XYZ file of C-alpha atoms in Angstrom:
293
model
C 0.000 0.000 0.000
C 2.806 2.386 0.683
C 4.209 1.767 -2.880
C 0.824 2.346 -4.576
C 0.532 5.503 -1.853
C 3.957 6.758 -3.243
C 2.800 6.389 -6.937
C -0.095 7.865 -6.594
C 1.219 11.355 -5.312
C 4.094 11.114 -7.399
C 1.871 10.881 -10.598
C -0.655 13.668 -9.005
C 2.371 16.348 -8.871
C 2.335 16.664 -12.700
C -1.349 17.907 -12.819
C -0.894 20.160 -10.281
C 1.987 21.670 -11.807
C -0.027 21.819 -14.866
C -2.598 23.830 -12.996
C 0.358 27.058 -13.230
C 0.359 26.460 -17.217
C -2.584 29.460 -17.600
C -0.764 31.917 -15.390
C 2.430 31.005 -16.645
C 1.046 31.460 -20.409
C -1.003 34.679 -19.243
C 1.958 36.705 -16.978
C 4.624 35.475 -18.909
C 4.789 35.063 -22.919
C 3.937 36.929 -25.694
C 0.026 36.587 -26.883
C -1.658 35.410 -29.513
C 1.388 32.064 -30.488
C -0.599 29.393 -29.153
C 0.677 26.790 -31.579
C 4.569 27.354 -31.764
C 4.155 27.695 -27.768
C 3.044 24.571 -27.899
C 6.089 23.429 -29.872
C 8.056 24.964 -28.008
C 7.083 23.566 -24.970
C 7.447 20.296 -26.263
C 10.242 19.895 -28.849
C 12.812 21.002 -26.732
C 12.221 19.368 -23.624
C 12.001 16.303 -25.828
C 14.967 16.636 -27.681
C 16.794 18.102 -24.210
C 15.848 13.898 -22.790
C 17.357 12.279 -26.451
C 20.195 13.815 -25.434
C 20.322 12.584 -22.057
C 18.961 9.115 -22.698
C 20.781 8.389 -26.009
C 18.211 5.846 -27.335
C 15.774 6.206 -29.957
C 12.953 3.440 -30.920
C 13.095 0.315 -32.617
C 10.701 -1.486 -35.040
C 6.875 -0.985 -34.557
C 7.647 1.405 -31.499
C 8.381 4.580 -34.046
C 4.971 4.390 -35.150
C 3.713 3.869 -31.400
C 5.525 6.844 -30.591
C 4.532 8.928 -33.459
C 0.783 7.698 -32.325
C 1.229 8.850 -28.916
C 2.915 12.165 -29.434
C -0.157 13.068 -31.753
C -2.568 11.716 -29.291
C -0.909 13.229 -25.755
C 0.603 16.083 -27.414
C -0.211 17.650 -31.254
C -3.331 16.795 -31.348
C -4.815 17.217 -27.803
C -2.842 20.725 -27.226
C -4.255 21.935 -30.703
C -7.501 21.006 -29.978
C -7.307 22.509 -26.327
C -6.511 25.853 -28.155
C -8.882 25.822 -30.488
C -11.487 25.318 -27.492
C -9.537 28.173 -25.320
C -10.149 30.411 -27.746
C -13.827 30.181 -28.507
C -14.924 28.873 -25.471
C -14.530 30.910 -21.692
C -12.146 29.495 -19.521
C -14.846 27.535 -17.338
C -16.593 26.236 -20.283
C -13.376 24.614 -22.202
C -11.960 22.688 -18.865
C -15.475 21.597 -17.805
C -15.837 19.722 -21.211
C -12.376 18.442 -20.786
C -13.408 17.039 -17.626
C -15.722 14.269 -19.658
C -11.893 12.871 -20.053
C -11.866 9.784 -17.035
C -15.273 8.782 -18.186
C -13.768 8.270 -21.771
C -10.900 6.822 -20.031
C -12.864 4.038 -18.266
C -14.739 2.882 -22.104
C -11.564 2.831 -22.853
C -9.805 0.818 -20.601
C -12.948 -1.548 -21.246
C -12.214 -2.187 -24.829
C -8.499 -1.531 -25.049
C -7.381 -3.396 -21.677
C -10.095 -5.085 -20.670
C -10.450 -3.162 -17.362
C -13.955 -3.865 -15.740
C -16.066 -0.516 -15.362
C -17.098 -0.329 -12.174
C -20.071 2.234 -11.142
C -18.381 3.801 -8.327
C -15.850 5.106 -10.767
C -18.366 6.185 -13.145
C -20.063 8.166 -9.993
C -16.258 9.525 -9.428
C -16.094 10.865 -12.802
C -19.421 12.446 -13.062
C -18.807 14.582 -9.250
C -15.412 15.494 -10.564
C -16.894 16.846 -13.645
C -19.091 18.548 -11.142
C -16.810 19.770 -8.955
C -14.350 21.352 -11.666
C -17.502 23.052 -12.960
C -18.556 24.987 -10.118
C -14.814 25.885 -9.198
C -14.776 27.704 -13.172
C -17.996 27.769 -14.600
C -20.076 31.188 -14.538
C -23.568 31.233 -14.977
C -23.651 33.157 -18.458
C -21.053 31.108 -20.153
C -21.774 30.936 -23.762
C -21.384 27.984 -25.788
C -19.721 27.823 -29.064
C -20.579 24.381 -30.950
C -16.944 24.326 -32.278
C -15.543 25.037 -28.890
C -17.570 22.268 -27.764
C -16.816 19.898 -30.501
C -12.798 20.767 -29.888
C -13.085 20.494 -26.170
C -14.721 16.931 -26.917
C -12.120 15.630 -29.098
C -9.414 16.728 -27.615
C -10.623 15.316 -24.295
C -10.946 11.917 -26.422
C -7.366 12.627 -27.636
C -5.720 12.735 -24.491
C -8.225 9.727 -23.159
C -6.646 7.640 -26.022
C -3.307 8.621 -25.475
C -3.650 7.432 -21.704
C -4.912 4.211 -22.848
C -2.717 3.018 -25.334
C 0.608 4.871 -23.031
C -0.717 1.557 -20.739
C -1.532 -0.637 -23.322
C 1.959 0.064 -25.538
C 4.641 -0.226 -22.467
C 7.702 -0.384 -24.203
C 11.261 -1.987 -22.566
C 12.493 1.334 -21.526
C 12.634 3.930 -18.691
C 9.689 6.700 -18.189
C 12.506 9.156 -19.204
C 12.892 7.801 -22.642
C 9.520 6.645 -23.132
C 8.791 10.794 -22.042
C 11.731 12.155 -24.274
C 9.833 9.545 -27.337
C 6.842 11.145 -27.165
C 7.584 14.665 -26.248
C 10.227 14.996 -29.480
C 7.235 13.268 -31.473
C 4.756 15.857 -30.744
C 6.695 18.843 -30.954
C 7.847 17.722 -34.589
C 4.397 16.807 -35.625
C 3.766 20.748 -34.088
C 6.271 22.346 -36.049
C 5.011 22.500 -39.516
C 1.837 23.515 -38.613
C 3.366 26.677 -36.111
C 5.584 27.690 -38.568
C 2.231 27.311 -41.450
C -0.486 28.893 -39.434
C 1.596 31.576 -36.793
C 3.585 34.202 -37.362
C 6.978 34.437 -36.283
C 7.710 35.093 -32.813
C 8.823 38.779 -31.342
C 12.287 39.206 -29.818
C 11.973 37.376 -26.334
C 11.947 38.726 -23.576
C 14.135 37.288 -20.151
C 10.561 36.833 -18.821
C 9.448 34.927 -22.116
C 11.971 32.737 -21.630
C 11.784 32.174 -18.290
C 7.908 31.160 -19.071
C 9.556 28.696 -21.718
C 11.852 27.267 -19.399
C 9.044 25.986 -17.230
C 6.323 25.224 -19.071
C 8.943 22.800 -21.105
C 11.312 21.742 -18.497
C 9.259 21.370 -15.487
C 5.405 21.678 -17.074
C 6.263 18.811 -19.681
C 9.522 17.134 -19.205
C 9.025 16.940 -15.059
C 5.602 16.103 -15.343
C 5.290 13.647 -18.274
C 8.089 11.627 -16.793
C 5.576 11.378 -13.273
C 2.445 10.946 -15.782
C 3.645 8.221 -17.698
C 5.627 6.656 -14.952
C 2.333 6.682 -13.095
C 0.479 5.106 -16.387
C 2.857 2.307 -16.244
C 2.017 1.450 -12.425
C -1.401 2.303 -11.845
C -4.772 2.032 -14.179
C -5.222 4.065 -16.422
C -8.758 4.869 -14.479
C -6.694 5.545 -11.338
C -4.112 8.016 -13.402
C -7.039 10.020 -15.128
C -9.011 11.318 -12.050
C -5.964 13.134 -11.065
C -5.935 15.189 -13.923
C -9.005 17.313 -11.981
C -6.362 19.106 -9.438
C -4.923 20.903 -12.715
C -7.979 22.936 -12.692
C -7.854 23.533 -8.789
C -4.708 24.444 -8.215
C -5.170 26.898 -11.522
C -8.067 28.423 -9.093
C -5.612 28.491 -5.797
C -3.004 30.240 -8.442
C -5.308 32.802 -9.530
C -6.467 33.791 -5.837
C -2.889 33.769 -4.200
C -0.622 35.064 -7.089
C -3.255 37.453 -8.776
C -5.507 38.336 -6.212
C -8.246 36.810 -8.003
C -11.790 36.105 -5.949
C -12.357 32.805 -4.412
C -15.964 32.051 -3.237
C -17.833 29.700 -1.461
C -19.022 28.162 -4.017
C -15.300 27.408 -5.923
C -14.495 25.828 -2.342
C -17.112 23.500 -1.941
C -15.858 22.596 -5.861
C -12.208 22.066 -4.313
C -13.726 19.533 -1.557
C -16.240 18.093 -4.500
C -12.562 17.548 -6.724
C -10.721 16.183 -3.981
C -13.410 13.566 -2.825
C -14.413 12.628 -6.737
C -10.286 11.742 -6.311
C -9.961 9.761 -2.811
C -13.514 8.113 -4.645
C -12.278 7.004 -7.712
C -9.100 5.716 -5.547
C -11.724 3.806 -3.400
C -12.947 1.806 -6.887
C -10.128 0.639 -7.907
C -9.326 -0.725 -4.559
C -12.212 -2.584 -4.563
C -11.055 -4.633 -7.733
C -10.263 -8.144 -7.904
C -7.264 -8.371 -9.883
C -5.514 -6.343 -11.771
C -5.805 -5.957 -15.842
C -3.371 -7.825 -17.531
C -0.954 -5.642 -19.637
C -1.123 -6.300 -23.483
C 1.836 -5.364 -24.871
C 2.401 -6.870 -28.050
């Protein structure tokens, strides 16, 4: 139990770091680049790992890899955008939310992993709980917003899956370095086709780039995936809820932004949709088998 205690807050430190990537983004780099800050927070951190792991893949695992760069990275971070920018705030990470229920259909079909309705009922209250720490009352709702938020929720969802299903013979630093170098090349063509080029940078800019790429995706994606590879995949994705929450405890103690009664009870809503979903797995029989071929 200590081991699976360990692993469990180990993995949950890289969603809470992500919860700093909006003030980070907002206080610190240049507006209006969301694309080539994407690749920028991923290609170098991944190609900062190559260097320091000095293996690349073999056989069937560089099309795994190119897979789940597009799925945890290109794809999902595009798609987050896209709903970031037509959606409010509250709207876009309440629709990403829907991600552990995705996750458990599909663990079901991809690993076999039983659904069990207490994890279903985790997933639905942290769903609820992110929403009333974020969502206002006169959000508007943009059907492409929606439809982005959706997909890219099923995009990351996927990626979690299959970073289970496709463990390959090699550390959670180089399966990390893999998939972050992956993603940020599948980025670049499309940054350097869609965006502009960037402005001089600023110390501050780069200090924003530094962590968002060393800490917010090199750090973190090392815990994440090192976490996918001990725990179930329905375990790992609940966790992703304290990204939004600490965002909220961010925005109150660095920017002096409100914090009601109402976005509390949410925090206590989050944290007990996580000790929940925590309490399903526990209850399982035996673990899913790994299918790794």
């Amino acid at each position: 139990m200590t081991t699976r205690n360990t692993d469990l807050l180990l993995t949950a430190i890289a969603p809470a770091i992500w919860g700093s990537t909006y003030i980070v983004t907002t206080q610190f780099l240049p507006a209006g680049y969301p694309l080539t800050v994407a690749m920028l927070r991923a290609l170098p951190a991944g190609l900062l790992l190559l260097l320091l792991v000095r293996q690349l893949p073999q056989g069937i695992w560089w099309a795994r890899v190119l897979v789940l760069g597009a799925l945890n990275f290109s794809i999902f971070w595009w798609l987050l955008f896209v709903a970031a920018y037509r959606l409010p705030g509250g709207v876009a990470a309440t629709v990403g939310a829907i991600q552990p229920l995705i996750v458990i259909l599909l663990a079901r079909a991809l690993l076999g992993s039983p659904i069990r309705p207490l994890s279903i009922v985790a997933a639905i209250a942290g769903m609820a709980g992110v929403a009333l720490l974020i969502l206002t009352p006169h959000a508007a709702l943009d059907p492409i917003g929606i439809a982005a938020g959706l997909a890219g929720a099923v995009s990351m969802a996927a990626g979690t899956v299959l970073s289970r299903r496709w463990q390959p013979p090699v550390s959670p630093l180089t399966f990390t370095a893999w998939q972050l170098t992956a993603g940020g090349l599948l980025l670049l063509p499309v940054a350097l086709l869609q965006e502009p080029s960037l402005p001089a940078l600023t110390t501050a800019n780069l200090l924003g780039l530094a962590w968002l790429g060393l800490i917010g995706a090199a750090l973190t994606y090392i815990l994440w995936f090192r976490g996918i590879a001990r725990l179930e995949p329905s375990v790992v994705s609940p966790l992703g809820f304290l990204s939004p929450m600490t965002a909220v405890i961010l925005g109150w103690s660095v920017l002096g932004q409100s914090l009601s009664a109402t976005q509390i009870f949410g925090m206590v809503v989050v944290l007990g949709s996580v000790w929940l979903s925590q309490r399903a797995q526990q209850a399982k029989p035996a673990p899913a088998k790994l299918a790794t071929a």
